[in-house]
mmCIF file of C-alpha atoms in Angstrom:
data_model
loop_
_atom_site.group_PDB
_atom_site.id
_atom_site.type_symbol
_atom_site.label_atom_id
_atom_site.label_comp_id
_atom_site.label_asym_id
_atom_site.label_seq_id
_atom_site.Cartn_x
_atom_site.Cartn_y
_atom_site.Cartn_z
ATOM 1 C CA MET T 1 -23.380 -7.858 21.387
ATOM 2 C CA ILE T 2 -21.641 -4.936 22.125
ATOM 3 C CA THR T 3 -24.360 -1.602 22.030
ATOM 4 C CA SER T 4 -22.423 1.166 23.598
ATOM 5 C CA LYS T 5 -20.204 3.028 21.377
ATOM 6 C CA ASN T 6 -18.410 3.344 24.920
ATOM 7 C CA ASN T 7 -17.042 1.213 24.345
ATOM 8 C CA GLU T 8 -14.022 0.279 25.326
ATOM 9 C CA LEU T 9 -13.349 -1.622 22.483
ATOM 10 C CA ILE T 10 -15.292 0.710 20.092
ATOM 11 C CA LYS T 11 -12.617 3.446 21.905
ATOM 12 C CA TYR T 12 -9.304 1.729 20.720
ATOM 13 C CA ILE T 13 -10.525 1.212 17.219
ATOM 14 C CA LYS T 14 -11.869 4.944 16.629
ATOM 15 C CA LYS T 15 -8.443 5.591 17.745
ATOM 16 C CA ILE T 16 -5.736 3.408 15.294
ATOM 17 C CA SER T 17 -8.274 4.127 12.712
ATOM 18 C CA SER T 18 -8.264 8.468 12.832
ATOM 19 C CA LYS T 19 -3.892 7.976 14.676
ATOM 20 C CA ALA T 20 -0.611 7.145 12.580
ATOM 21 C CA LYS T 21 0.640 7.192 16.551
ATOM 22 C CA VAL T 22 -1.080 4.435 18.004
ATOM 23 C CA ARG T 23 -0.956 1.854 14.973
ATOM 24 C CA LYS T 24 2.926 1.667 14.992
ATOM 25 C CA GLN T 25 2.665 1.249 19.030
ATOM 26 C CA GLU T 26 0.346 -0.783 18.354
ATOM 27 C CA GLN T 27 1.579 -2.389 15.776
ATOM 28 C CA VAL T 28 -2.168 -3.341 14.037
ATOM 29 C CA PHE T 29 -4.139 -1.681 11.671
ATOM 30 C CA PHE T 30 -8.227 -1.231 10.986
ATOM 31 C CA ALA T 31 -9.648 -3.231 7.596
ATOM 32 C CA GLU T 32 -12.820 -3.093 6.803
ATOM 33 C CA GLY T 33 -15.251 -4.823 3.884
ATOM 34 C CA ARG T 34 -15.935 -8.163 2.438
ATOM 35 C CA ARG T 35 -13.433 -7.980 -0.034
ATOM 36 C CA LEU T 36 -9.975 -6.598 2.160
ATOM 37 C CA LEU T 37 -11.097 -9.346 5.087
ATOM 38 C CA SER T 38 -11.313 -11.238 2.783
ATOM 39 C CA GLU T 39 -8.582 -10.792 1.598
ATOM 40 C CA THR T 40 -6.333 -10.481 4.844
ATOM 41 C CA PRO T 41 -4.047 -13.589 5.930
ATOM 42 C CA PRO T 42 -5.715 -15.722 9.269
ATOM 43 C CA SER T 43 -2.587 -14.802 11.113
ATOM 44 C CA LEU T 44 -2.770 -11.097 10.903
ATOM 45 C CA LEU T 45 -5.972 -10.751 12.596
ATOM 46 C CA GLU T 46 -6.638 -10.402 15.837
ATOM 47 C CA LYS T 47 -10.038 -9.734 16.637
ATOM 48 C CA ILE T 48 -13.481 -8.858 14.104
ATOM 49 C CA LEU T 49 -16.040 -7.330 14.406
ATOM 50 C CA VAL T 50 -19.409 -8.083 12.764
ATOM 51 C CA SER T 51 -22.184 -6.045 12.595
ATOM 52 C CA GLU T 52 -25.760 -7.171 13.315
ATOM 53 C CA ASP T 53 -27.295 -6.822 9.987
ATOM 54 C CA PHE T 54 -25.184 -8.476 8.644
ATOM 55 C CA SER T 55 -24.603 -11.446 6.019
ATOM 56 C CA PHE T 56 -23.590 -13.768 3.791
ATOM 57 C CA GLY T 57 -23.660 -13.442 -0.266
ATOM 58 C CA ASP T 58 -22.673 -16.090 -2.766
ATOM 59 C CA THR T 59 -19.610 -14.148 -4.542
ATOM 60 C CA PRO T 60 -15.568 -16.254 -3.702
ATOM 61 C CA ALA T 61 -14.894 -13.154 -0.881
ATOM 62 C CA ASP T 62 -18.018 -15.105 0.434
ATOM 63 C CA LYS T 63 -16.762 -18.669 1.116
ATOM 64 C CA LYS T 64 -13.590 -17.241 2.227
ATOM 65 C CA LEU T 65 -15.383 -15.268 4.803
ATOM 66 C CA ARG T 66 -17.207 -17.580 5.758
ATOM 67 C CA GLU T 67 -14.848 -20.138 6.982
ATOM 68 C CA ILE T 68 -12.020 -17.050 8.145
ATOM 69 C CA LEU T 69 -15.029 -16.499 10.587
ATOM 70 C CA ASN T 70 -15.221 -20.846 11.515
ATOM 71 C CA THR T 71 -11.230 -20.475 12.444
ATOM 72 C CA CYS T 72 -10.968 -17.091 14.348
ATOM 73 C CA LYS T 73 -10.986 -17.430 17.345
ATOM 74 C CA ASP T 74 -11.997 -14.215 18.124
ATOM 75 C CA VAL T 75 -15.334 -12.864 16.535
ATOM 76 C CA GLU T 76 -17.500 -10.281 17.641
ATOM 77 C CA GLU T 77 -21.506 -9.388 16.802
ATOM 78 C CA VAL T 78 -21.629 -5.373 17.202
ATOM 79 C CA SER T 79 -25.316 -3.080 16.795
ATOM 80 C CA ALA T 80 -25.531 -1.952 13.544
ATOM 81 C CA GLY T 81 -25.597 1.620 15.128
ATOM 82 C CA VAL T 82 -22.417 1.256 16.844
ATOM 83 C CA PHE T 83 -20.788 -0.547 13.050
ATOM 84 C CA SER T 84 -21.767 2.569 12.283
ATOM 85 C CA GLU T 85 -20.068 4.091 14.561
ATOM 86 C CA ILE T 86 -16.534 2.353 13.582
ATOM 87 C CA SER T 87 -17.141 2.043 9.963
ATOM 88 C CA ASP T 88 -15.056 4.375 7.444
ATOM 89 C CA THR T 89 -17.042 3.930 4.892
ATOM 90 C CA SER T 90 -20.073 5.599 4.334
ATOM 91 C CA HIS T 91 -22.148 2.651 2.203
ATOM 92 C CA SER T 92 -20.820 0.122 5.519
ATOM 93 C CA GLN T 93 -20.178 -3.672 4.529
ATOM 94 C CA GLY T 94 -21.264 -4.980 7.713
ATOM 95 C CA ILE T 95 -17.372 -6.922 8.407
ATOM 96 C CA ALA T 96 -14.598 -4.939 9.531
ATOM 97 C CA ALA T 97 -11.703 -6.662 11.506
ATOM 98 C CA VAL T 98 -8.423 -5.501 14.011
ATOM 99 C CA VAL T 99 -5.820 -6.389 12.200
ATOM 100 C CA ARG T 100 -1.214 -7.503 12.974
ATOM 101 C CA GLN T 101 0.690 -4.461 10.675
ATOM 102 C CA PRO T 102 2.973 -7.119 8.194
ATOM 103 C CA ALA T 103 7.254 -6.869 8.352
ATOM 104 C CA TYR T 104 9.532 -6.654 6.239
ATOM 105 C CA LYS T 105 12.811 -6.924 5.701
ATOM 106 C CA LEU T 106 14.189 -4.936 2.943
ATOM 107 C CA THR T 107 16.354 -8.201 2.125
ATOM 108 C CA ASP T 108 12.305 -9.463 1.528
ATOM 109 C CA LEU T 109 12.424 -6.387 -1.321
ATOM 110 C CA LEU T 110 15.863 -7.828 -3.136
ATOM 111 C CA HIS T 111 14.984 -11.380 -4.271
ATOM 112 C CA GLY T 112 16.188 -12.299 -7.491
ATOM 113 C CA THR T 113 15.923 -8.988 -10.180
ATOM 114 C CA PRO T 114 14.209 -6.547 -8.380
ATOM 115 C CA LEU T 115 11.606 -4.310 -9.093
ATOM 116 C CA LEU T 116 11.338 -1.214 -7.076
ATOM 117 C CA LEU T 117 9.366 1.513 -6.560
ATOM 118 C CA VAL T 118 11.123 3.692 -4.370
ATOM 119 C CA LEU T 119 8.476 6.890 -3.081
ATOM 120 C CA GLU T 120 9.245 10.338 -1.132
ATOM 121 C CA ASN T 121 6.728 11.998 0.543
ATOM 122 C CA ILE T 122 3.824 11.533 -0.720
ATOM 123 C CA GLN T 123 0.705 12.188 0.894
ATOM 124 C CA ASP T 124 -1.700 11.474 -1.083
ATOM 125 C CA PRO T 125 -3.848 7.928 0.734
ATOM 126 C CA GLY T 126 -5.258 7.412 -2.805
ATOM 127 C CA ASN T 127 -1.732 7.662 -4.823
ATOM 128 C CA LEU T 128 -0.262 5.746 -2.046
ATOM 129 C CA GLY T 129 -2.942 2.524 -2.429
ATOM 130 C CA THR T 130 -2.737 2.800 -5.858
ATOM 131 C CA MET T 131 0.776 2.495 -6.210
ATOM 132 C CA VAL T 132 1.379 -1.206 -3.386
ATOM 133 C CA ARG T 133 -1.997 -2.287 -5.800
ATOM 134 C CA THR T 134 0.180 -1.432 -8.931
ATOM 135 C CA ALA T 135 3.500 -2.104 -8.088
ATOM 136 C CA LEU T 136 1.130 -5.807 -7.540
ATOM 137 C CA GLY T 137 0.110 -6.297 -10.209
ATOM 138 C CA ALA T 138 3.619 -5.434 -12.629
ATOM 139 C CA GLY T 139 5.638 -7.435 -10.555
ATOM 140 C CA ALA T 140 7.367 -4.448 -8.767
ATOM 141 C CA THR T 141 9.859 -6.532 -6.192
ATOM 142 C CA GLY T 142 9.023 -3.981 -2.970
ATOM 143 C CA ILE T 143 8.604 -0.850 -2.304
ATOM 144 C CA VAL T 144 11.031 1.233 -0.040
ATOM 145 C CA MET T 145 8.768 5.089 1.041
ATOM 146 C CA THR T 146 10.311 7.520 3.753
ATOM 147 C CA ARG T 147 9.290 8.103 6.461
ATOM 148 C CA ASP T 148 7.547 11.212 6.101
ATOM 149 C CA CYS T 149 4.596 9.569 2.929
ATOM 150 C CA VAL T 150 1.515 8.934 4.531
ATOM 151 C CA ASP T 151 0.769 6.420 6.062
ATOM 152 C CA ILE T 152 0.532 3.283 4.331
ATOM 153 C CA PHE T 153 -2.143 2.009 6.776
ATOM 154 C CA SER T 154 -4.240 4.572 7.269
ATOM 155 C CA PRO T 155 -8.025 3.168 6.400
ATOM 156 C CA LYS T 156 -8.093 5.020 3.126
ATOM 157 C CA VAL T 157 -4.924 3.451 1.812
ATOM 158 C CA VAL T 158 -5.059 -0.020 3.526
ATOM 159 C CA ARG T 159 -8.772 -0.031 1.362
ATOM 160 C CA SER T 160 -7.532 0.727 -1.775
ATOM 161 C CA THR T 161 -5.038 -1.685 -1.895
ATOM 162 C CA MET T 162 -7.864 -3.978 -2.098
ATOM 163 C CA GLY T 163 -5.601 -6.572 -0.250
ATOM 164 C CA ALA T 164 -2.852 -5.590 -2.370
ATOM 165 C CA ILE T 165 -0.838 -4.190 1.405
ATOM 166 C CA TYR T 166 -0.596 -7.705 2.253
ATOM 167 C CA ARG T 167 1.273 -9.352 -0.882
ATOM 168 C CA MET T 168 3.614 -6.229 -1.806
ATOM 169 C CA PRO T 169 6.440 -5.959 0.525
ATOM 170 C CA PHE T 170 7.869 -2.521 1.028
ATOM 171 C CA PHE T 171 10.050 -1.327 3.669
ATOM 172 C CA ILE T 172 9.443 2.517 5.310
ATOM 173 C CA ALA T 173 12.966 3.794 5.151
ATOM 174 C CA ASP T 174 13.587 7.431 7.701
ATOM 175 C CA ASP T 175 14.527 9.620 3.905
ATOM 176 C CA ALA T 176 15.224 9.452 0.822
ATOM 177 C CA ALA T 177 19.693 10.098 2.238
ATOM 178 C CA SER T 178 18.884 6.880 4.073
ATOM 179 C CA VAL T 179 17.523 4.474 1.361
ATOM 180 C CA PHE T 180 20.511 4.852 -0.851
ATOM 181 C CA LEU T 181 22.761 4.635 1.008
ATOM 182 C CA MET T 182 20.526 1.041 2.062
ATOM 183 C CA LEU T 183 20.341 0.439 -2.080
ATOM 184 C CA ARG T 184 23.607 2.054 -3.443
ATOM 185 C CA GLY T 185 25.670 -1.215 -6.056
ATOM 186 C CA LYS T 186 21.988 -3.248 -4.980
ATOM 187 C CA VAL T 187 19.777 -1.635 -8.203
ATOM 188 C CA LYS T 188 20.436 1.691 -10.481
ATOM 189 C CA PHE T 189 18.105 4.439 -9.888
ATOM 190 C CA TYR T 190 15.656 6.091 -12.034
ATOM 191 C CA ALA T 191 14.413 9.526 -11.168
ATOM 192 C CA ALA T 192 11.094 10.287 -12.151
ATOM 193 C CA ALA T 193 11.631 14.102 -12.840
ATOM 194 C CA LEU T 194 10.661 16.791 -14.810
ATOM 195 C CA GLY T 195 14.477 18.067 -15.363
ATOM 196 C CA GLY T 196 14.876 14.784 -17.767
ATOM 197 C CA LYS T 197 16.023 14.725 -21.069
ATOM 198 C CA LYS T 198 15.790 10.993 -21.822
ATOM 199 C CA PRO T 199 11.860 9.444 -22.081
ATOM 200 C CA TYR T 200 11.079 6.633 -20.410
ATOM 201 C CA ASP T 201 11.031 4.117 -22.392
ATOM 202 C CA ARG T 202 14.957 4.327 -24.076
ATOM 203 C CA PHE T 203 16.315 2.452 -20.832
ATOM 204 C CA ASP T 204 16.872 -0.497 -19.978
ATOM 205 C CA TYR T 205 14.993 -2.544 -16.995
ATOM 206 C CA SER T 206 16.042 -5.631 -16.835
ATOM 207 C CA LYS T 207 18.546 -5.135 -14.854
ATOM 208 C CA PRO T 208 17.967 -4.086 -10.765
ATOM 209 C CA SER T 209 16.452 -0.638 -11.110
ATOM 210 C CA ALA T 210 14.496 1.215 -8.788
ATOM 211 C CA PHE T 211 11.896 4.103 -9.534
ATOM 212 C CA VAL T 212 11.742 7.228 -7.512
ATOM 213 C CA ILE T 213 8.363 9.213 -7.315
ATOM 214 C CA GLY T 214 8.247 12.246 -5.982
ATOM 215 C CA ASN T 215 5.117 14.258 -3.599
ATOM 216 C CA GLU T 216 2.090 14.724 -6.208
ATOM 217 C CA GLY T 217 2.121 18.587 -5.475
ATOM 218 C CA ASN T 218 6.278 19.666 -5.406
ATOM 219 C CA GLY T 219 7.780 15.708 -6.778
ATOM 220 C CA LEU T 220 10.972 15.120 -5.674
ATOM 221 C CA ARG T 221 13.569 17.293 -3.892
ATOM 222 C CA PRO T 222 16.521 18.172 -5.646
ATOM 223 C CA GLU T 223 19.032 16.252 -3.963
ATOM 224 C CA THR T 224 16.973 13.145 -4.274
ATOM 225 C CA ILE T 225 16.804 13.928 -7.695
ATOM 226 C CA ALA T 226 20.662 14.124 -7.982
ATOM 227 C CA ALA T 227 21.318 11.618 -5.837
ATOM 228 C CA CYS T 228 19.608 9.488 -9.036
ATOM 229 C CA ASP T 229 21.653 7.348 -11.537
ATOM 230 C CA GLU T 230 19.571 8.548 -14.155
ATOM 231 C CA LYS T 231 16.802 11.105 -15.231
ATOM 232 C CA MET T 232 13.834 10.186 -17.302
ATOM 233 C CA ILE T 233 11.039 11.734 -18.586
ATOM 234 C CA ILE T 234 7.364 10.163 -19.287
ATOM 235 C CA PRO T 235 6.442 12.614 -22.710
ATOM 236 C CA MET T 236 3.483 14.647 -22.739
ATOM 237 C CA GLU T 237 1.192 16.231 -24.832
ATOM 238 C CA GLY T 238 -1.138 19.426 -24.910
ATOM 239 C CA ASN T 239 0.867 21.452 -22.313
ATOM 240 C CA LEU T 240 0.610 19.604 -19.739
ATOM 241 C CA GLU T 241 3.721 20.068 -16.630
ATOM 242 C CA SER T 242 2.990 16.788 -14.216
ATOM 243 C CA LEU T 243 1.372 13.582 -14.767
ATOM 244 C CA ASN T 244 -0.575 12.133 -11.295
ATOM 245 C CA ALA T 245 1.527 10.466 -9.807
ATOM 246 C CA ALA T 246 0.274 7.307 -9.611
ATOM 247 C CA MET T 247 -0.573 6.964 -13.219
ATOM 248 C CA ALA T 248 3.441 8.060 -13.581
ATOM 249 C CA ALA T 249 4.023 5.019 -11.332
ATOM 250 C CA GLY T 250 1.710 2.857 -13.224
ATOM 251 C CA ILE T 251 3.521 3.853 -16.534
ATOM 252 C CA LEU T 252 6.835 3.183 -15.817
ATOM 253 C CA LEU T 253 6.095 -0.330 -13.715
ATOM 254 C CA TYR T 254 4.245 -1.764 -16.711
ATOM 255 C CA GLU T 255 7.314 -0.899 -19.468
ATOM 256 C CA ALA T 256 9.268 -2.150 -17.045
ATOM 257 C CA HIS T 257 7.237 -5.675 -16.999
ATOM 258 C CA ARG T 258 7.205 -5.526 -21.147
ATOM 259 C CA GLN T 259 10.656 -5.798 -21.066
ATOM 260 C CA ARG T 260 11.378 -8.446 -18.313
ATOM 261 C CA HIS T 261 8.171 -10.013 -19.809
ATOM 262 C CA GLU T 262 8.913 -9.373 -23.890
ATOM 263 C CA ASP T 263 7.838 -13.204 -24.443
ATOM 264 C CA LEU T 264 4.169 -12.488 -23.710
ATOM 265 C CA VAL T 265 4.001 -9.863 -26.197
#
């Protein structure tokens, strides 16, 4: 059992939890909690850490956890005090892991009739995690992020995806210009921008489509908007200027889902 917070493994975990640069170098991230661990593909698990006071419940997640712990070769027990040192939550569930980062090629996002979310300079971890989860629920085929977005492997983003990070393909591009260069002709780009004239539900998303969402405070850069095929608006009452970025993404993705699944309505 690890009982010292100065243990080398504990120091390593603190680094990958707090530093995006280290996560990128090591190609791993820190995942915490029963639900998230139960969703993690066993092939990606590097090491599992279990607090000395951890106990199983009767939920489906706990059943999966039993199976994972029985098959994982690298499980480390940690004292409750030391586990609290590495926990990123106020109420730790006593189980966490070092996980290998899933990696995708751009072609992995373009199967079937592509439906993409293209994100430029998204900074809020909760927003990004929610968009990953929403994109999965709405049937998107992938997410493309510019490199200036918050790190998708930060603990807060990973936690807010609630496991969707393992099932939603994503690709990180240098900037929006490179996204257009790589995807032009493969999808039609729709900018969610204040300068749009046409409501979002007046477009046809049954063909390959990509919704482009910008920074929470500043929106999309002017050159990004100009490079999109269409500009659209989400009508708002009450003199609101804009919606939360994750909310806007959800509205657009589910309109595409509705159009592509008319038989379900």
